[in-house]
CSV table of C-alpha atoms in Angstrom, one decimal:
chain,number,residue,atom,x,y,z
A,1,UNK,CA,-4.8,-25.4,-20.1
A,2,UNK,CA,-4.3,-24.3,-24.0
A,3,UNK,CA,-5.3,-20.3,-24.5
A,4,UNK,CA,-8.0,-21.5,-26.4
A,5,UNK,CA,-9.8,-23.6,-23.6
A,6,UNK,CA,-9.3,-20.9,-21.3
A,7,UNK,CA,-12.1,-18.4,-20.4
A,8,UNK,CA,-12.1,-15.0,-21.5
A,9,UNK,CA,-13.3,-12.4,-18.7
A,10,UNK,CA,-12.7,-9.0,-19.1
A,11,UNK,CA,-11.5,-7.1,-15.8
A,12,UNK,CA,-11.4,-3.4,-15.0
A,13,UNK,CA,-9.6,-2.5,-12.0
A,14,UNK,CA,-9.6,1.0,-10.6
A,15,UNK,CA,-6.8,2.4,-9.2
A,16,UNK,CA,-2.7,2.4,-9.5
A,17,UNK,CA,-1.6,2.6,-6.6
A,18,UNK,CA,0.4,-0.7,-4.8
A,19,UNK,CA,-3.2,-2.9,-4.3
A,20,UNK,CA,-4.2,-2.2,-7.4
A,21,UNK,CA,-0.9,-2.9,-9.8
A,22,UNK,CA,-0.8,-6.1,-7.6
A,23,UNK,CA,-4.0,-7.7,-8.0
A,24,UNK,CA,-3.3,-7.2,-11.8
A,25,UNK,CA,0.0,-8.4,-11.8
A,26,UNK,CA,-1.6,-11.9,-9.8
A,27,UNK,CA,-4.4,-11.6,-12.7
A,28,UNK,CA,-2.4,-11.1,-15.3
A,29,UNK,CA,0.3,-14.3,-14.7
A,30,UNK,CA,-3.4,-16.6,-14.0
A,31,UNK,CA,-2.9,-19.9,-15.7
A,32,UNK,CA,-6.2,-20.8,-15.6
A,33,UNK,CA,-8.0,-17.8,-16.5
A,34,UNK,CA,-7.1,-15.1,-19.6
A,35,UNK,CA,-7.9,-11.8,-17.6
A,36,UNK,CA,-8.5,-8.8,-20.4
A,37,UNK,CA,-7.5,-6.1,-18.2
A,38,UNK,CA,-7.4,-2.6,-17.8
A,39,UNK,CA,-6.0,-0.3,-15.3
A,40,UNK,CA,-7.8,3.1,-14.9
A,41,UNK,CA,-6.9,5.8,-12.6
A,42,UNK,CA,-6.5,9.6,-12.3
A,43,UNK,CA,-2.3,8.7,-10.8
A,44,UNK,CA,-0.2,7.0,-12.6
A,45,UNK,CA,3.2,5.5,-11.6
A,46,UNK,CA,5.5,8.4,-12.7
A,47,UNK,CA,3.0,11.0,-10.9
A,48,UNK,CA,5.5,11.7,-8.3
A,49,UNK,CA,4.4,15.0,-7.3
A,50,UNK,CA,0.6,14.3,-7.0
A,51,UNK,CA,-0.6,14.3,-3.5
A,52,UNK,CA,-3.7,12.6,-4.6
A,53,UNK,CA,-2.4,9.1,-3.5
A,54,UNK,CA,-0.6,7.7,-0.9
A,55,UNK,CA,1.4,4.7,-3.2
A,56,UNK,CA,5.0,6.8,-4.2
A,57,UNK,CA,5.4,8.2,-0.5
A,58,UNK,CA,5.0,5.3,1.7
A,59,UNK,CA,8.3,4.0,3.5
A,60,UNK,CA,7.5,0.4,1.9
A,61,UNK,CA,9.5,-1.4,5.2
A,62,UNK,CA,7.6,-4.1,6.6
A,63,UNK,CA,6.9,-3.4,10.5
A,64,UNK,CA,4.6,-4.7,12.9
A,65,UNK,CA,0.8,-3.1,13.0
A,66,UNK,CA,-1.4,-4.2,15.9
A,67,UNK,CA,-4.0,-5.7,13.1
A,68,UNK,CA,-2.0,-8.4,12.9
A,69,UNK,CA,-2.6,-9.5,16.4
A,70,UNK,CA,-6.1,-9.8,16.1
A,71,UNK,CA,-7.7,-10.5,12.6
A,72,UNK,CA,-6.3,-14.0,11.3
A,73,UNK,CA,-6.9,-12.7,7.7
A,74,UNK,CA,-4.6,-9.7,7.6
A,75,UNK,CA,-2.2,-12.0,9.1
A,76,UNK,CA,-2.3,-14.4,6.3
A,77,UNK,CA,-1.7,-11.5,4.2
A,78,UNK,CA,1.5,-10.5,5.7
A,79,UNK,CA,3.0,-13.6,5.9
A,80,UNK,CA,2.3,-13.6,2.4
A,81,UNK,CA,3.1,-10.5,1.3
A,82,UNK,CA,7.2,-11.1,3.5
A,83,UNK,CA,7.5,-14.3,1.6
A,84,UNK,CA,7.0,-13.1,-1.4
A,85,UNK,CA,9.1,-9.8,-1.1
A,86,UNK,CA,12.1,-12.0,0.4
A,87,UNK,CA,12.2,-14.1,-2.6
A,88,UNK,CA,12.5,-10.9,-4.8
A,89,UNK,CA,15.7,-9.6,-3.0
A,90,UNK,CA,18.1,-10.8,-5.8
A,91,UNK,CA,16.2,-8.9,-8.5
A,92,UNK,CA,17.1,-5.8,-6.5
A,93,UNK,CA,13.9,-4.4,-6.3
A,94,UNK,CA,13.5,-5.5,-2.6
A,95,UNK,CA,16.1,-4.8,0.2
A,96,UNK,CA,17.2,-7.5,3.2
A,97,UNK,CA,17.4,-4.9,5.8
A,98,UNK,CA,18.6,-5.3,9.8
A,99,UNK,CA,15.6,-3.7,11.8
A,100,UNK,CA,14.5,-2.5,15.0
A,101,UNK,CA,11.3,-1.5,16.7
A,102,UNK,CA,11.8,0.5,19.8
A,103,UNK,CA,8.8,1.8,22.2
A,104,UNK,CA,8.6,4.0,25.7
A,105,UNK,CA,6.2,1.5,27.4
A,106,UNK,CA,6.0,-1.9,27.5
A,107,UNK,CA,2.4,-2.9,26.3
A,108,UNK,CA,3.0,-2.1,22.3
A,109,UNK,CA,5.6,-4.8,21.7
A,110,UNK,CA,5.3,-6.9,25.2
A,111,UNK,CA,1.6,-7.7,24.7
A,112,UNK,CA,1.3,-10.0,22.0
A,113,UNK,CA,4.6,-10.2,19.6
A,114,UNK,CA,2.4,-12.1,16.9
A,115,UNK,CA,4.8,-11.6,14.1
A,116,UNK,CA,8.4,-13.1,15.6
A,117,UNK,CA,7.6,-16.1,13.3
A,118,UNK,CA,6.8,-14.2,10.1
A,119,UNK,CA,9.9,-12.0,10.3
A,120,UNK,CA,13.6,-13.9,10.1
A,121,UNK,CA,16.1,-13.5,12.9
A,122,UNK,CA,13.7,-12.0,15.7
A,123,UNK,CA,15.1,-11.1,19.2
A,124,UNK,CA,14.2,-9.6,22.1
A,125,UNK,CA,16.6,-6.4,23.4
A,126,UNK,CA,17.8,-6.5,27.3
A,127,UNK,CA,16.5,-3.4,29.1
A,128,UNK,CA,20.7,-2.2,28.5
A,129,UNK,CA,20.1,-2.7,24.7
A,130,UNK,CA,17.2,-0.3,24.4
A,131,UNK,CA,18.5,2.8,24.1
A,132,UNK,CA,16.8,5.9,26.8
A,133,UNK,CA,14.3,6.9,26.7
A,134,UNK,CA,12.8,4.0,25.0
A,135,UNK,CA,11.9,0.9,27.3
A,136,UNK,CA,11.8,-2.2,25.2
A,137,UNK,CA,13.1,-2.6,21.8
A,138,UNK,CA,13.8,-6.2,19.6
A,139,UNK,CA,15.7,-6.8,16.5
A,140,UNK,CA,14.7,-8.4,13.2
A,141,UNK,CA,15.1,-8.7,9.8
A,142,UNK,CA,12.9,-6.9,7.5
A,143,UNK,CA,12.4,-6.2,3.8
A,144,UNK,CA,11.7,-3.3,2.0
A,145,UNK,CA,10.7,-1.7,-1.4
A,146,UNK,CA,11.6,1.7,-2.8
A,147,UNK,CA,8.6,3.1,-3.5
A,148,UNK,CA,10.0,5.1,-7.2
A,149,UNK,CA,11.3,1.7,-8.7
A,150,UNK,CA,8.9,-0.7,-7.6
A,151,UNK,CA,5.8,0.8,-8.8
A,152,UNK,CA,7.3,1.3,-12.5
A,153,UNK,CA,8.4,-2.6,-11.9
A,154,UNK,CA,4.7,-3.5,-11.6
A,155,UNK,CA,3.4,-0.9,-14.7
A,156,UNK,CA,6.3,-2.2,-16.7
A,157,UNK,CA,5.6,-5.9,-16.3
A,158,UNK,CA,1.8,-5.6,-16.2
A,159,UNK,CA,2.3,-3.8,-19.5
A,160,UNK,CA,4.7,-6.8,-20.8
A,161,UNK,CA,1.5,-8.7,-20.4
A,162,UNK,CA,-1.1,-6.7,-22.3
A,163,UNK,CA,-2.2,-5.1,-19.8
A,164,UNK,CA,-3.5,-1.5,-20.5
A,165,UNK,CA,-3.4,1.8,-18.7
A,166,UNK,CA,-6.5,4.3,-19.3
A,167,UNK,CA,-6.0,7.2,-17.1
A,168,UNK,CA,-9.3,8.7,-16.1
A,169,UNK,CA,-10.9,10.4,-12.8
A,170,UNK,CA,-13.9,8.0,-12.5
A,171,UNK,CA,-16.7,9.7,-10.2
A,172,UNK,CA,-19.2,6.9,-10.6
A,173,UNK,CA,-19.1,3.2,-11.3
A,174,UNK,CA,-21.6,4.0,-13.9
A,175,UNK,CA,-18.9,5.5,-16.0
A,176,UNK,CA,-17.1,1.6,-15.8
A,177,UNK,CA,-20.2,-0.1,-16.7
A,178,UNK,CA,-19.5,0.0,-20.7
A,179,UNK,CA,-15.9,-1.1,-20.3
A,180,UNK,CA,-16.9,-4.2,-18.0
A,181,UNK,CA,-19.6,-5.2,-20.4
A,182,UNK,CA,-22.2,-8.0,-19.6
A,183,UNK,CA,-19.3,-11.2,-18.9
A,184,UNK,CA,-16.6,-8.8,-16.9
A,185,UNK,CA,-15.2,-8.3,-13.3
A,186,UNK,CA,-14.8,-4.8,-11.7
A,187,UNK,CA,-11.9,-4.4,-9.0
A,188,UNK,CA,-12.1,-1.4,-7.1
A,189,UNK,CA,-9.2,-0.1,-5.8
A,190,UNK,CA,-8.9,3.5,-5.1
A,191,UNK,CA,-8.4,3.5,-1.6
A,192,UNK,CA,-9.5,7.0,-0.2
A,193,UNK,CA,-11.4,7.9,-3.3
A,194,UNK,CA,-14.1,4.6,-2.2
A,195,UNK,CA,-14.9,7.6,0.2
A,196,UNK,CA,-16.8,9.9,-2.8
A,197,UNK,CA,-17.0,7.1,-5.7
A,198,UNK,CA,-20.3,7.0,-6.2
A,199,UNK,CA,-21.7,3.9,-5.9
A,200,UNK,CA,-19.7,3.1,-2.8
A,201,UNK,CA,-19.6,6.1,-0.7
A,202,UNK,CA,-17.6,4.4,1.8
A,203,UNK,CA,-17.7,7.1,4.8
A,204,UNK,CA,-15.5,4.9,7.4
A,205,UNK,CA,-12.8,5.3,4.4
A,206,UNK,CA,-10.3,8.4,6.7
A,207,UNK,CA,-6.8,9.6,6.2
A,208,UNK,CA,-3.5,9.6,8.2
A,209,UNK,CA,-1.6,12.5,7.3
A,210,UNK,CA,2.4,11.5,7.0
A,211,UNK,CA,5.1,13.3,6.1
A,212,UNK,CA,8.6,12.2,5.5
A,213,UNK,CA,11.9,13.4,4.0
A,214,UNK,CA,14.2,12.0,1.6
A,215,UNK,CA,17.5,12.4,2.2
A,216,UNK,CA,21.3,10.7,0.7
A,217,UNK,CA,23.3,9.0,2.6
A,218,UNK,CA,25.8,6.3,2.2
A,219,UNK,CA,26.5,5.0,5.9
A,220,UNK,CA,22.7,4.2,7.1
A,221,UNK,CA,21.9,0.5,6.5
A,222,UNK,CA,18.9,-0.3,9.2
A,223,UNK,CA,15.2,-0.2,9.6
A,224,UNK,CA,14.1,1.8,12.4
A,225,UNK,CA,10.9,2.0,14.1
A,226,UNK,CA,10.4,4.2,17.5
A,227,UNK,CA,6.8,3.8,18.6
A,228,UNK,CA,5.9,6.8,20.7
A,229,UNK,CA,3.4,9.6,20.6
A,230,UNK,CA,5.5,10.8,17.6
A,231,UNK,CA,5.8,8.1,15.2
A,232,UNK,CA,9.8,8.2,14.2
A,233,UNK,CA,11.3,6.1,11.7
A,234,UNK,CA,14.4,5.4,9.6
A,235,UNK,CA,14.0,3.6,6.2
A,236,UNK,CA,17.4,2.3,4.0
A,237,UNK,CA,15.7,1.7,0.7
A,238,UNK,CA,16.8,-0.1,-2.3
A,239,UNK,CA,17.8,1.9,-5.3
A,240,UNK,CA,18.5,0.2,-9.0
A,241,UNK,CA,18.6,3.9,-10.0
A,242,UNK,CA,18.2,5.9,-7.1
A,243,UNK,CA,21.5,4.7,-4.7
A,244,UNK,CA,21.4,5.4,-1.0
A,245,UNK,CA,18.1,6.8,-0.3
A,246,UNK,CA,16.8,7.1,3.3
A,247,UNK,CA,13.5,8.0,4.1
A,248,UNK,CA,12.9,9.7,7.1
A,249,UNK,CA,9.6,9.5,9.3
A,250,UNK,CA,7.4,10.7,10.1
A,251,UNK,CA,3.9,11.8,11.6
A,252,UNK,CA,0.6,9.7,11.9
A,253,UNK,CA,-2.1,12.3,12.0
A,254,UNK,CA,-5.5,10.3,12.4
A,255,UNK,CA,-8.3,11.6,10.3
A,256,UNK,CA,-6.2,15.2,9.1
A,257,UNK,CA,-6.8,15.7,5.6
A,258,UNK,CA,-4.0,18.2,5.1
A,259,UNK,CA,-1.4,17.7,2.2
A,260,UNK,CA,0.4,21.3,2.9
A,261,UNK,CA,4.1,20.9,3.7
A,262,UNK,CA,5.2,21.7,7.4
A,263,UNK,CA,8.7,22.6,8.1
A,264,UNK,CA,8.2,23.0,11.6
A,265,UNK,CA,7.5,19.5,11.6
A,266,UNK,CA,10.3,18.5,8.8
A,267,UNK,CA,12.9,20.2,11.7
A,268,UNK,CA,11.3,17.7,14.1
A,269,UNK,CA,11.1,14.6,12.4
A,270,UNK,CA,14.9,15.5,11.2
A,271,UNK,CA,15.7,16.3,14.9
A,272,UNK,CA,14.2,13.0,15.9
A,273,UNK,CA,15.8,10.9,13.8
A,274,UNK,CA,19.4,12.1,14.2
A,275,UNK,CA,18.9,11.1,17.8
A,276,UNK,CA,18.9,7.5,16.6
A,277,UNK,CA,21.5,8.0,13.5
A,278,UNK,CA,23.9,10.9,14.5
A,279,UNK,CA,25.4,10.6,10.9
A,280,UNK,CA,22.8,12.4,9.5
A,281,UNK,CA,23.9,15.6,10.4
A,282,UNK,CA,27.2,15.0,9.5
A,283,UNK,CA,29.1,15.7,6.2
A,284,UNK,CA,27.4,14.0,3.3
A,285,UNK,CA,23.7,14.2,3.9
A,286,UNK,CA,21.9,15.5,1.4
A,287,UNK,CA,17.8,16.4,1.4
A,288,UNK,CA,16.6,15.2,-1.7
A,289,UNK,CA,12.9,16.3,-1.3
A,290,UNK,CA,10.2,16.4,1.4
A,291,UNK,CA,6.9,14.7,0.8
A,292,UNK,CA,3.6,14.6,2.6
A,293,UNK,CA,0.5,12.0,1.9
A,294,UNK,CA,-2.4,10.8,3.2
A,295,UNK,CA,-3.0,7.2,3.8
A,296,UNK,CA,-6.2,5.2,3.0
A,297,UNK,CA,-7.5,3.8,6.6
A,298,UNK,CA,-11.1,2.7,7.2
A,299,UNK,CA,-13.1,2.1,10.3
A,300,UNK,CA,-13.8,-1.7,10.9
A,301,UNK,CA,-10.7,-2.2,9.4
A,302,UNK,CA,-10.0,-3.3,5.4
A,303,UNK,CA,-12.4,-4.0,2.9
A,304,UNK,CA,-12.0,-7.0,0.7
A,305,UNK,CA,-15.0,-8.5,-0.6
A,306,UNK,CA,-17.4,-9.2,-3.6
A,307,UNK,CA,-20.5,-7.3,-3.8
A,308,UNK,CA,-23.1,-7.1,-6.9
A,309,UNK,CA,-24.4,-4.3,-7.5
A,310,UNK,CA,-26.8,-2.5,-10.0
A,311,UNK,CA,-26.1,-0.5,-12.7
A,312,UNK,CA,-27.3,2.1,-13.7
A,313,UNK,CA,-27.2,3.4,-10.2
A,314,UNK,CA,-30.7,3.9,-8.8
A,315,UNK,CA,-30.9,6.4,-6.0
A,316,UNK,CA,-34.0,6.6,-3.7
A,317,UNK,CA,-33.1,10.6,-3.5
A,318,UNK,CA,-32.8,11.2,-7.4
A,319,UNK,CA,-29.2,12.9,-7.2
A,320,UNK,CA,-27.2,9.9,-9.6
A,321,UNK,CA,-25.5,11.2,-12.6
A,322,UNK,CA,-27.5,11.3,-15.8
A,323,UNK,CA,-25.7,9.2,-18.4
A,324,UNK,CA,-28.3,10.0,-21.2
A,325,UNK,CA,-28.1,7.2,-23.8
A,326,UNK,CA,-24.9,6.0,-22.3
A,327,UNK,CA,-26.6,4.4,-19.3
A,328,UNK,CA,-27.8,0.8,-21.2
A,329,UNK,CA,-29.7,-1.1,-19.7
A,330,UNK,CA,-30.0,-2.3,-16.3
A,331,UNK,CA,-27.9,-5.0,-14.9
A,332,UNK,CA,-25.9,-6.4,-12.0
A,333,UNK,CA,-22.1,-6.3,-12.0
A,334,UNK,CA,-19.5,-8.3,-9.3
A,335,UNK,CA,-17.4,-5.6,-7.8
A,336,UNK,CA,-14.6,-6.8,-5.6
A,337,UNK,CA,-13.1,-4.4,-3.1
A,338,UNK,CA,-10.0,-4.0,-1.9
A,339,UNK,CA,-9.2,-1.0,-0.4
A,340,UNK,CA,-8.6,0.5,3.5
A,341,UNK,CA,-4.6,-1.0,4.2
A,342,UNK,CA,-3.9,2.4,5.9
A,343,UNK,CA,0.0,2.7,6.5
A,344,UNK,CA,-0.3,-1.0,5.5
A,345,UNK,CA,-0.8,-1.3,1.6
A,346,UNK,CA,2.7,-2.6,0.6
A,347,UNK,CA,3.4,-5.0,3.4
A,348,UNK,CA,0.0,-6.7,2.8
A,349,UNK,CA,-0.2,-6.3,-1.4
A,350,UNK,CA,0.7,-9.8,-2.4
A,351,UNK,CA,-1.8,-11.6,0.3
A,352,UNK,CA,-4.7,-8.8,-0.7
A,353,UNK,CA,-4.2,-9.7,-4.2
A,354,UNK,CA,-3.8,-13.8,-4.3
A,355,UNK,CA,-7.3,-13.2,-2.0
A,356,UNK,CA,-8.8,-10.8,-4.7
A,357,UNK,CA,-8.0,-13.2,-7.2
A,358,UNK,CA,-9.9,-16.4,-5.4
A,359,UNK,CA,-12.8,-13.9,-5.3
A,360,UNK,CA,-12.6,-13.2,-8.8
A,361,UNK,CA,-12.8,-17.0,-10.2
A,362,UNK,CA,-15.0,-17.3,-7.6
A,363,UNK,CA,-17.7,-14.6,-9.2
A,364,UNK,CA,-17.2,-15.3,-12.8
């Protein structure tokens, strides 16, 4: 279809974190559709000492989540999502890892193993594989993303494309109505903050507090998972620029809203994880920084749907933001919602946003 033939729709998405870059990166490379798009967001990729988003500080490994096993949709995405991410491993940006998901009862892994087809090379451990005090354990192949490359990838080529970056805390999605106009699409995005955005006020939108450390170390190669009631895990991350980066996990604090660093819980998660790799507190380890975040989950599970919606907001108790002049008039707006992947946002990015994108061509 020739550029001129195509139609023009602008699209605001809100939010930079991993759901959001993605969907604009699927939006952007449209053939059928010339998206006008802008980013805005309060964090950037580059903010990597804001604890106002989750994005920088996830592990980025693909492992099994028990979502999976019930909701055919998130499924989808995941297959997705692995497909895509193993077809990027010769760029660099995405590492081919060995992995391995160990647990102290049977029930988390034994139950219902419904992702040994969407990972490569699965097996099953003998009770003499599984190291004590663990119970069951398999092998698999994963892939995973450094977190400080990847999401500079994503600005980089969304900015290759025309793309533009306005960074902006948006309270309302009055303040957005100007920028869609009358013909656009709004994408909303920002994870925790659909919580307080007004206009969406999402109150099953909770956190779980993780914290991690990020440590140098030239011998550890694996993907580790220990599923226990401390979560534990080992990440080997890909590094263009940043060589030999581990992270180390972690903690998986349901509904704590608490971004202060805890060393007590650093020397644990440390502790723990040089039970599995011994290395680590041997010659050559180096800490490179400690990091603690909050990721987006939501009651119900996530959200990704269109909704129209109003604007000017109108509020039956009076209390929306005056706007003055800058209100316009009154009209309805197609906001599609994506948001809620809890410790889940890379590992399901790619499927979230092809979905996002039906929705959009769906609404125009």
């Amino acid at each position: 279809m020739s550029s001129d033939s195509k139609p023009h729709v602008p699209l605001v998405i809100l939010g930079a974190g991993v759901i959001g870059l993605t969907i604009a990166y699927i939006a952007a490379c449209e053939s059928d559709v010339d998206f006008d798009i802008t980013i805005i967001a309060r964090d950037m990729p580059g903010d990597w000492h804001s604890q106002a988003w989750a994005s920088p500080f996830a592990g980025a490994s693909w492992s099994p989540m028990p979502l999976g096993a019930t909701d055919e949709r998130v499924r989808r995405w995941e297959q997705i999502t692995f497909d895509r991410l193993w077809d990027m491993a010769p760029s660099g940006l995405v590492k081919v890892t060995p992995a391995k998901v160990l647990g102290e009862t049977d029930g988390f892994l034994l139950s219902n193993i419904w992702w040994q087809d969407l990972v490569r090379d699965f097996k099953l451990l003998s009770e003499s594989e599984v190291p004590a005090p663990c119970k069951v354990g398999a092998t698999f192949t994963t892939v995973t993303v450094n977190s400080f490359e990847y999401l500079p990838w994503l600005r980089s080529e969304l900015e290759s494309r025309g793309v533009v970056f306005r960074r902006q805390y948006i309270r309302s999605l009055d303040e957005v109505k100007p920028l869609v106009g009358k013909t656009g699409l709004l994408v909303n995005a920002t994870a925790l903050g659909s919580r307080s955005l007004i206009g969406v006020e999402d109150t099953a939108m909770y956190p779980i507090r993780g914290q991690s450390i990020i440590v140098e170390r030239t011998d550890l190669e694996e993907f580790v998972v220990v599923r226990s009631e401390l979560h534990t895990t080992i990440t080997s991350r890909p590094g263009l620029t940043q060589m030999n980066t581990v992270s180390l996990g972690g903690t998986y604090q349901v509904g704590s809203w608490d971004t202060s660093l805890d060393m007590s819980v650093a020397k644990g998660i440390f502790e723990r994880c040089s039970v599995i790799a011994p290395c680590l507190k041997e010659e050559g380890t180096k800490i490179l920084m400690h990091t603690v975040a909050l990721r987006p989950d939501r009651k119900g599970g996530p959200r990704v749907e269109a909704e129209r919606i109003s604007l000017p907001l109108v509020r039956s108790d009076g209390l929306a933001p005056n706007l003055g002049e800058d209100a316009g008039q009154q009209q309805d707006i197609t906001v599609i919602h994506a948001y809620g992947m809890g410790a889940a946002g890379y590992q399901r990015s790619w499927g979230v946003a092809f979905e996002v994108l039906s929705l959009l061509k769906e609404n125009m």
